[in-house]
Amino acid sequence: MKTNTYRAIGAAFLMSMMLSGAALAARHHYQVIGEGYGHDRDQAYEAASYYAYQACYLGWGESTQEETILVEEFQPTTGYWYVKLAQGCFSDD
């Protein structure tokens, strides 16, 4: 009878250890900003997307691939397109 009690206590202890580790892990969602210039709209968008992805990656995050274009404009003084976008990121503790 004591053996079954010890097994039950041991199993309960192991279960609590596994569940407490999962309870402490958290996922944080945040946004990073990317800006880019290009000869056309697509080049500017690709540059902004690249810089946003790099900012996410260098912050130990993973991209959600969700992007929101904040600014997209042609600048006549320079002849280049400018794009500013926000990209979703998340990181786990």
mmCIF file with all atom_site columns, C-alpha atoms in Angstrom, residues 4-93:
data_model
loop_
_atom_site.group_PDB
_atom_site.id
_atom_site.type_symbol
_atom_site.label_atom_id
_atom_site.label_alt_id
_atom_site.label_comp_id
_atom_site.label_asym_id
_atom_site.label_entity_id
_atom_site.label_seq_id
_atom_site.pdbx_PDB_ins_code
_atom_site.Cartn_x
_atom_site.Cartn_y
_atom_site.Cartn_z
_atom_site.occupancy
_atom_site.B_iso_or_equiv
_atom_site.pdbx_formal_charge
_atom_site.auth_seq_id
_atom_site.auth_comp_id
_atom_site.auth_asym_id
_atom_site.auth_atom_id
_atom_site.pdbx_PDB_model_num
ATOM 1  C CA . ASN A 1 4  ? 1.131  2.946  -4.402  1.00 0.00 ? 4  ASN A CA 1
ATOM 2  C CA . THR A 1 5  ? 1.035  6.043  -2.197  1.00 0.00 ? 5  THR A CA 1
ATOM 3  C CA . TYR A 1 6  ? 4.643  6.904  -3.042  1.00 0.00 ? 6  TYR A CA 1
ATOM 4  C CA . ARG A 1 7  ? 3.962  6.388  -6.747  1.00 0.00 ? 7  ARG A CA 1
ATOM 5  C CA . ALA A 1 8  ? 0.909  8.633  -6.591  1.00 0.00 ? 8  ALA A CA 1
ATOM 6  C CA . ILE A 1 9  ? 2.849  11.343 -4.756  1.00 0.00 ? 9  ILE A CA 1
ATOM 7  C CA . GLY A 1 10 ? 5.741  11.010 -7.194  1.00 0.00 ? 10 GLY A CA 1
ATOM 8  C CA . ALA A 1 11 ? 3.429  11.196 -10.204 1.00 0.00 ? 11 ALA A CA 1
ATOM 9  C CA . ALA A 1 12 ? 1.651  14.236 -8.777  1.00 0.00 ? 12 ALA A CA 1
ATOM 10 C CA . PHE A 1 13 ? 5.000  15.921 -8.122  1.00 0.00 ? 13 PHE A CA 1
ATOM 11 C CA . LEU A 1 14 ? 6.221  15.260 -11.682 1.00 0.00 ? 14 LEU A CA 1
ATOM 12 C CA . MET A 1 15 ? 2.969  16.515 -13.147 1.00 0.00 ? 15 MET A CA 1
ATOM 13 C CA . SER A 1 16 ? 3.174  19.717 -11.129 1.00 0.00 ? 16 SER A CA 1
ATOM 14 C CA . MET A 1 17 ? 6.773  20.253 -12.279 1.00 0.00 ? 17 MET A CA 1
ATOM 15 C CA . MET A 1 18 ? 5.828  19.866 -15.932 1.00 0.00 ? 18 MET A CA 1
ATOM 16 C CA . LEU A 1 19 ? 2.771  22.086 -15.694 1.00 0.00 ? 19 LEU A CA 1
ATOM 17 C CA . SER A 1 20 ? 4.522  24.804 -13.699 1.00 0.00 ? 20 SER A CA 1
ATOM 18 C CA . GLY A 1 21 ? 7.188  25.148 -16.393 1.00 0.00 ? 21 GLY A CA 1
ATOM 19 C CA . ALA A 1 22 ? 4.534  25.553 -19.057 1.00 0.00 ? 22 ALA A CA 1
ATOM 20 C CA . ALA A 1 23 ? 2.675  28.071 -16.912 1.00 0.00 ? 23 ALA A CA 1
ATOM 21 C CA . LEU A 1 24 ? 5.778  30.244 -16.611 1.00 0.00 ? 24 LEU A CA 1
ATOM 22 C CA . ALA A 1 25 ? 6.412  30.407 -20.360 1.00 0.00 ? 25 ALA A CA 1
ATOM 23 C CA . ALA A 1 26 ? 4.832  33.423 -22.008 1.00 0.00 ? 26 ALA A CA 1
ATOM 24 C CA . ARG A 1 27 ? 4.471  34.598 -25.581 1.00 0.00 ? 27 ARG A CA 1
ATOM 25 C CA . HIS A 1 28 ? 4.930  38.316 -26.181 1.00 0.00 ? 28 HIS A CA 1
ATOM 26 C CA . HIS A 1 29 ? 3.493  39.981 -29.286 1.00 0.00 ? 29 HIS A CA 1
ATOM 27 C CA . TYR A 1 30 ? 4.900  43.265 -30.514 1.00 0.00 ? 30 TYR A CA 1
ATOM 28 C CA . GLN A 1 31 ? 5.358  45.346 -33.666 1.00 0.00 ? 31 GLN A CA 1
ATOM 29 C CA . VAL A 1 32 ? 8.563  46.390 -35.403 1.00 0.00 ? 32 VAL A CA 1
ATOM 30 C CA . ILE A 1 33 ? 8.904  49.177 -37.958 1.00 0.00 ? 33 ILE A CA 1
ATOM 31 C CA . GLY A 1 34 ? 10.670 48.882 -41.290 1.00 0.00 ? 34 GLY A CA 1
ATOM 32 C CA . GLU A 1 35 ? 11.421 51.713 -43.703 1.00 0.00 ? 35 GLU A CA 1
ATOM 33 C CA . GLY A 1 36 ? 12.678 51.468 -47.261 1.00 0.00 ? 36 GLY A CA 1
ATOM 34 C CA . TYR A 1 37 ? 13.336 53.420 -50.432 1.00 0.00 ? 37 TYR A CA 1
ATOM 35 C CA . GLY A 1 38 ? 13.235 52.166 -53.995 1.00 0.00 ? 38 GLY A CA 1
ATOM 36 C CA . HIS A 1 39 ? 13.041 53.137 -57.648 1.00 0.00 ? 39 HIS A CA 1
ATOM 37 C CA . ASP A 1 40 ? 9.507  51.772 -57.671 1.00 0.00 ? 40 ASP A CA 1
ATOM 38 C CA . ARG A 1 41 ? 6.859  50.887 -55.100 1.00 0.00 ? 41 ARG A CA 1
ATOM 39 C CA . ASP A 1 42 ? 7.768  47.187 -55.028 1.00 0.00 ? 42 ASP A CA 1
ATOM 40 C CA . GLN A 1 43 ? 11.456 47.842 -54.326 1.00 0.00 ? 43 GLN A CA 1
ATOM 41 C CA . ALA A 1 44 ? 10.578 50.194 -51.491 1.00 0.00 ? 44 ALA A CA 1
ATOM 42 C CA . TYR A 1 45 ? 8.128  47.661 -50.040 1.00 0.00 ? 45 TYR A CA 1
ATOM 43 C CA . GLU A 1 46 ? 10.677 44.820 -50.230 1.00 0.00 ? 46 GLU A CA 1
ATOM 44 C CA . ALA A 1 47 ? 13.326 46.957 -48.525 1.00 0.00 ? 47 ALA A CA 1
ATOM 45 C CA . ALA A 1 48 ? 10.947 47.994 -45.736 1.00 0.00 ? 48 ALA A CA 1
ATOM 46 C CA . SER A 1 49 ? 9.792  44.402 -45.254 1.00 0.00 ? 49 SER A CA 1
ATOM 47 C CA . TYR A 1 50 ? 13.409 43.201 -45.105 1.00 0.00 ? 50 TYR A CA 1
ATOM 48 C CA . TYR A 1 51 ? 14.391 45.759 -42.462 1.00 0.00 ? 51 TYR A CA 1
ATOM 49 C CA . ALA A 1 52 ? 11.313 44.973 -40.373 1.00 0.00 ? 52 ALA A CA 1
ATOM 50 C CA . TYR A 1 53 ? 12.087 41.252 -40.553 1.00 0.00 ? 53 TYR A CA 1
ATOM 51 C CA . GLN A 1 54 ? 15.704 41.917 -39.525 1.00 0.00 ? 54 GLN A CA 1
ATOM 52 C CA . ALA A 1 55 ? 14.561 44.032 -36.564 1.00 0.00 ? 55 ALA A CA 1
ATOM 53 C CA . CYS A 1 56 ? 12.279 41.213 -35.462 1.00 0.00 ? 56 CYS A CA 1
ATOM 54 C CA . TYR A 1 57 ? 14.965 38.538 -35.901 1.00 0.00 ? 57 TYR A CA 1
ATOM 55 C CA . LEU A 1 58 ? 17.678 40.541 -34.131 1.00 0.00 ? 58 LEU A CA 1
ATOM 56 C CA . GLY A 1 59 ? 15.289 41.033 -31.198 1.00 0.00 ? 59 GLY A CA 1
ATOM 57 C CA . TRP A 1 60 ? 15.117 37.218 -30.800 1.00 0.00 ? 60 TRP A CA 1
ATOM 58 C CA . GLY A 1 61 ? 11.621 37.207 -32.227 1.00 0.00 ? 61 GLY A CA 1
ATOM 59 C CA . GLU A 1 62 ? 9.774  35.400 -34.972 1.00 0.00 ? 62 GLU A CA 1
ATOM 60 C CA . SER A 1 63 ? 7.749  37.170 -37.610 1.00 0.00 ? 63 SER A CA 1
ATOM 61 C CA . THR A 1 64 ? 4.009  36.650 -37.818 1.00 0.00 ? 64 THR A CA 1
ATOM 62 C CA . GLN A 1 65 ? 4.191  37.742 -41.486 1.00 0.00 ? 65 GLN A CA 1
ATOM 63 C CA . GLU A 1 66 ? 1.417  40.266 -40.790 1.00 0.00 ? 66 GLU A CA 1
ATOM 64 C CA . GLU A 1 67 ? 2.338  43.640 -42.215 1.00 0.00 ? 67 GLU A CA 1
ATOM 65 C CA . THR A 1 68 ? 0.551  46.956 -42.098 1.00 0.00 ? 68 THR A CA 1
ATOM 66 C CA . ILE A 1 69 ? 1.670  49.691 -44.485 1.00 0.00 ? 69 ILE A CA 1
ATOM 67 C CA . LEU A 1 70 ? 1.843  52.946 -42.564 1.00 0.00 ? 70 LEU A CA 1
ATOM 68 C CA . VAL A 1 71 ? 3.233  55.253 -45.286 1.00 0.00 ? 71 VAL A CA 1
ATOM 69 C CA . GLU A 1 72 ? 3.592  54.716 -49.021 1.00 0.00 ? 72 GLU A CA 1
ATOM 70 C CA . GLU A 1 73 ? 4.529  57.764 -51.052 1.00 0.00 ? 73 GLU A CA 1
ATOM 71 C CA . PHE A 1 74 ? 6.474  58.930 -54.053 1.00 0.00 ? 74 PHE A CA 1
ATOM 72 C CA . GLN A 1 75 ? 8.959  61.660 -53.232 1.00 0.00 ? 75 GLN A CA 1
ATOM 73 C CA . PRO A 1 76 ? 9.297  63.912 -56.277 1.00 0.00 ? 76 PRO A CA 1
ATOM 74 C CA . THR A 1 77 ? 12.374 65.733 -54.950 1.00 0.00 ? 77 THR A CA 1
ATOM 75 C CA . THR A 1 78 ? 14.431 62.517 -54.898 1.00 0.00 ? 78 THR A CA 1
ATOM 76 C CA . GLY A 1 79 ? 12.546 60.459 -57.487 1.00 0.00 ? 79 GLY A CA 1
ATOM 77 C CA . TYR A 1 80 ? 12.253 57.492 -55.097 1.00 0.00 ? 80 TYR A CA 1
ATOM 78 C CA . TRP A 1 81 ? 9.355  55.699 -53.448 1.00 0.00 ? 81 TRP A CA 1
ATOM 79 C CA . TYR A 1 82 ? 9.247  55.556 -49.651 1.00 0.00 ? 82 TYR A CA 1
ATOM 80 C CA . VAL A 1 83 ? 7.449  52.831 -47.668 1.00 0.00 ? 83 VAL A CA 1
ATOM 81 C CA . LYS A 1 84 ? 7.105  52.526 -43.905 1.00 0.00 ? 84 LYS A CA 1
ATOM 82 C CA . LEU A 1 85 ? 5.424  49.438 -42.494 1.00 0.00 ? 85 LEU A CA 1
ATOM 83 C CA . ALA A 1 86 ? 4.769  47.660 -39.212 1.00 0.00 ? 86 ALA A CA 1
ATOM 84 C CA . GLN A 1 87 ? 5.340  43.919 -38.935 1.00 0.00 ? 87 GLN A CA 1
ATOM 85 C CA . GLY A 1 88 ? 4.052  41.659 -36.186 1.00 0.00 ? 88 GLY A CA 1
ATOM 86 C CA . CYS A 1 89 ? 6.536  39.675 -34.110 1.00 0.00 ? 89 CYS A CA 1
ATOM 87 C CA . PHE A 1 90 ? 6.409  37.355 -31.141 1.00 0.00 ? 90 PHE A CA 1
ATOM 88 C CA . SER A 1 91 ? 8.928  35.929 -28.754 1.00 0.00 ? 91 SER A CA 1
ATOM 89 C CA . ASP A 1 92 ? 8.704  33.221 -26.142 1.00 0.00 ? 92 ASP A CA 1
ATOM 90 C CA . ASP A 1 93 ? 10.187 33.401 -22.677 1.00 0.00 ? 93 ASP A CA 1
#
